Coordinates of C-alpha atoms and ligand atoms in Angstrom, one line a residue:
M1 CA -6.4 23.4 -24.3
I2 CA -8.0 20.0 -24.2
L3 CA -5.6 17.2 -24.7
P4 CA -6.1 13.8 -26.2
I5 CA -6.4 11.1 -23.6
V6 CA -4.3 8.0 -24.2
A7 CA -6.1 4.9 -24.5
Y8 CA -5.6 1.4 -23.0
G9 CA -2.7 -0.5 -24.7
D10 CA -0.5 2.6 -25.1
P11 CA 3.0 1.6 -23.5
V12 CA 3.1 5.0 -21.6
L13 CA 0.3 3.8 -19.3
K14 CA 2.5 0.8 -18.2
K15 CA 5.6 2.9 -17.4
E16 CA 6.8 4.1 -14.0
A17 CA 6.7 7.8 -14.4
E18 CA 9.7 10.1 -13.4
E19 CA 9.8 12.9 -10.7
I20 CA 9.8 16.4 -11.9
E21 CA 11.7 19.6 -10.8
E22 CA 10.1 23.0 -10.2
D23 CA 11.6 24.2 -13.5
Y24 CA 9.8 21.6 -15.6
P25 CA 9.0 23.4 -18.9
F26 CA 5.4 25.0 -19.2
L27 CA 4.3 23.1 -15.9
K28 CA 1.6 25.6 -15.1
E29 CA 0.1 25.4 -18.6
L30 CA 0.2 21.7 -18.5
I31 CA -1.7 21.5 -15.1
D32 CA -4.3 24.0 -16.6
N33 CA -4.7 21.9 -19.7
M34 CA -5.0 18.7 -17.6
Y35 CA -8.0 20.2 -15.6
E36 CA -9.5 21.5 -18.8
T37 CA -9.2 17.8 -20.3
M38 CA -10.5 16.2 -17.2
Y39 CA -13.6 18.4 -16.8
N40 CA -14.3 18.0 -20.5
A41 CA -14.3 14.3 -20.1
E42 CA -16.3 14.5 -16.9
G43 CA -13.6 12.8 -14.9
V44 CA -12.7 13.1 -11.2
G45 CA -8.9 12.5 -11.7
L46 CA -6.3 12.5 -14.4
A47 CA -2.6 11.5 -14.3
A48 CA 0.0 12.8 -16.6
P49 CA 0.7 9.5 -18.4
Q50 CA -2.9 9.6 -19.5
I51 CA -2.1 12.6 -21.7
G52 CA 1.2 10.9 -22.8
K53 CA 3.7 12.4 -20.3
S54 CA 5.5 9.9 -18.2
I55 CA 5.9 12.3 -15.0
R56 CA 4.7 12.0 -11.5
L57 CA 1.8 14.4 -11.6
F58 CA -1.8 14.0 -11.3
I59 CA -5.0 16.1 -10.4
V60 CA -8.1 15.4 -8.8
D61 CA -11.4 17.1 -8.3
A62 CA -14.0 14.9 -6.4
S63 CA -16.8 17.6 -6.3
P64 CA -19.1 15.4 -8.4
F65 CA -19.2 13.0 -5.4
E66 CA -20.5 15.8 -3.2
E67 CA -24.0 14.2 -2.9
D68 CA -22.5 10.9 -1.6
E69 CA -19.9 12.6 0.6
P70 CA -20.4 16.2 1.5
S71 CA -16.8 16.5 2.5
L72 CA -15.7 16.1 -1.1
K73 CA -17.1 19.4 -2.2
D74 CA -13.8 21.2 -2.0
F75 CA -11.6 18.2 -2.7
K76 CA -9.6 19.6 -5.6
R77 CA -5.9 19.0 -5.6
T78 CA -2.8 18.9 -7.7
F79 CA -0.3 16.2 -6.7
I80 CA 3.4 16.5 -7.8
N81 CA 5.9 13.8 -6.9
P82 CA 3.6 12.1 -4.4
I83 CA 4.6 9.3 -2.2
I84 CA 1.8 7.3 -0.3
V85 CA 3.6 6.7 2.8
E86 CA 0.7 4.8 4.7
E87 CA -2.3 2.8 3.7
E88 CA -4.4 1.1 6.3
G89 CA -7.7 -0.5 7.1
E90 CA -9.7 -3.3 5.9
E91 CA -10.0 -3.5 2.1
W92 CA -13.3 -2.3 0.6
S93 CA -14.7 -2.7 -2.9
F94 CA -15.7 0.2 -5.1
N95 CA -16.7 0.3 -8.7
E96 CA -13.9 2.0 -10.6
G97 CA -13.7 3.4 -14.1
C98 CA -10.9 5.0 -16.0
L99 CA -10.9 7.7 -18.8
S100 CA -8.2 5.6 -20.6
I101 CA -10.6 2.7 -20.5
P102 CA -13.9 4.0 -21.6
G103 CA -17.1 2.0 -21.0
I104 CA -15.6 -0.5 -18.7
R105 CA -16.1 -0.5 -14.9
E106 CA -15.2 -3.1 -12.3
N107 CA -15.0 -3.5 -8.5
V108 CA -11.5 -3.1 -7.1
S109 CA -10.6 -3.7 -3.5
R110 CA -8.2 -1.3 -1.8
Q111 CA -7.5 -0.2 1.7
P112 CA -9.7 2.8 3.0
K113 CA -7.2 5.1 4.5
I114 CA -4.0 6.6 3.3
V115 CA -1.3 9.3 4.2
I116 CA 0.3 10.9 1.3
E117 CA 3.1 13.2 0.9
Y118 CA 3.4 15.5 -2.2
M119 CA 4.2 18.8 -3.6
D120 CA 1.4 21.2 -4.6
E121 CA 1.5 23.4 -7.7
N122 CA 3.8 25.8 -5.9
F123 CA 6.2 23.1 -4.9
N124 CA 5.2 23.3 -1.3
I125 CA 5.5 20.0 0.6
V126 CA 2.2 18.8 2.0
E127 CA 1.4 15.8 4.1
E128 CA -2.2 14.9 4.3
E129 CA -4.5 12.0 5.3
F130 CA -7.5 10.9 3.1
E131 CA -10.2 8.2 3.4
G132 CA -13.1 6.8 1.6
I133 CA -13.7 8.0 -1.9
A134 CA -11.0 10.7 -1.7
A135 CA -8.4 8.1 -0.8
R136 CA -9.8 5.7 -3.5
I137 CA -9.4 8.4 -6.2
I138 CA -5.9 9.1 -5.1
Q139 CA -5.0 5.4 -5.1
H140 CA -6.3 5.0 -8.6
E141 CA -4.4 8.1 -9.9
Y142 CA -1.3 7.0 -7.9
D143 CA -1.4 3.8 -9.7
H144 CA -1.3 5.4 -13.0
I145 CA 2.2 7.1 -12.1
E146 CA 3.4 3.6 -11.2
G147 CA 2.2 2.1 -14.5
I148 CA -0.6 0.3 -13.0
L149 CA -4.3 0.2 -14.3
F150 CA -7.4 -0.7 -12.3
T151 CA -7.8 -3.7 -14.8
D152 CA -4.5 -5.0 -13.2
H153 CA -6.3 -5.4 -9.9
I154 CA -9.2 -7.6 -11.1
S155 CA -9.0 -11.5 -11.3
P156 CA -7.3 -13.1 -14.3
L157 CA -10.6 -14.6 -15.3
K158 CA -12.3 -11.2 -15.4
R159 CA -9.5 -9.8 -17.4
R160 CA -9.7 -12.6 -19.8
L161 CA -13.4 -11.9 -20.3
L162 CA -12.7 -8.3 -20.9
K163 CA -9.9 -9.0 -23.4
G164 CA -12.0 -8.4 -26.5
R165 CA -13.4 -5.1 -25.2
L166 CA -9.9 -3.9 -24.1
N167 CA -8.6 -4.8 -27.6
N168 CA -11.4 -2.8 -29.2
I169 CA -10.6 0.1 -27.0
S170 CA -6.9 0.1 -28.1
K171 CA -8.1 0.0 -31.7
G172 CA -10.5 3.0 -31.3
N173 CA -13.5 0.7 -31.7
V174 CA -15.4 2.5 -28.8
K175 CA -17.9 5.1 -28.5
V176 CA -16.4 7.9 -26.5
N177 CA -17.5 11.7 -26.3
Y178 CA -14.1 13.2 -25.5
R179 CA -10.8 13.3 -27.4
M180 CA -8.6 10.3 -27.4
K181 CA -5.4 8.8 -28.8
F182 CA -5.7 5.1 -29.6
P183 CA -2.5 3.1 -29.9
K184 CA -3.7 0.6 -32.5
S185 CA -5.8 2.7 -34.7
Ligands
NI1 NI1 -7.6 6.1 -14.6

């Protein structure tokens, strides 16, 4: 089932999300629905707060980046209760977008290498290292479960310049070809 994606301005996107237990109700169904929702919106990542659930869960499928980085072909993962335990290297800039903020893209600087501990969909504990675009997508989604958006990483001046457009997104005055829920419409 395709779920509505929560738009910029909804308080759930600014909240630090909660860890979940293995018996979280209908978890498998929720994860399946999140994948369906992400693919329908042509996204490469989706975090639970973006579908209105303040829990520490996000999904990633970076296969659309395969052309730029062949190693991303099979980079599809479900992250439950993740912790980024290490971030290193010199910050690099990448143009980020977000399904909750349609039509806006900005360069964001982040470190290139991370080590992350998480549980997979079967609650097996995994530790993995990622770099480049894979790390970038994870950092962006990880921010979502911490209540942080990519617009929080840009300069105050740039944010001020975007204010009108962000307000319009909250009100639903935006062209988007997937289902959304707008906080001020
Ligand atoms: Ni996002």
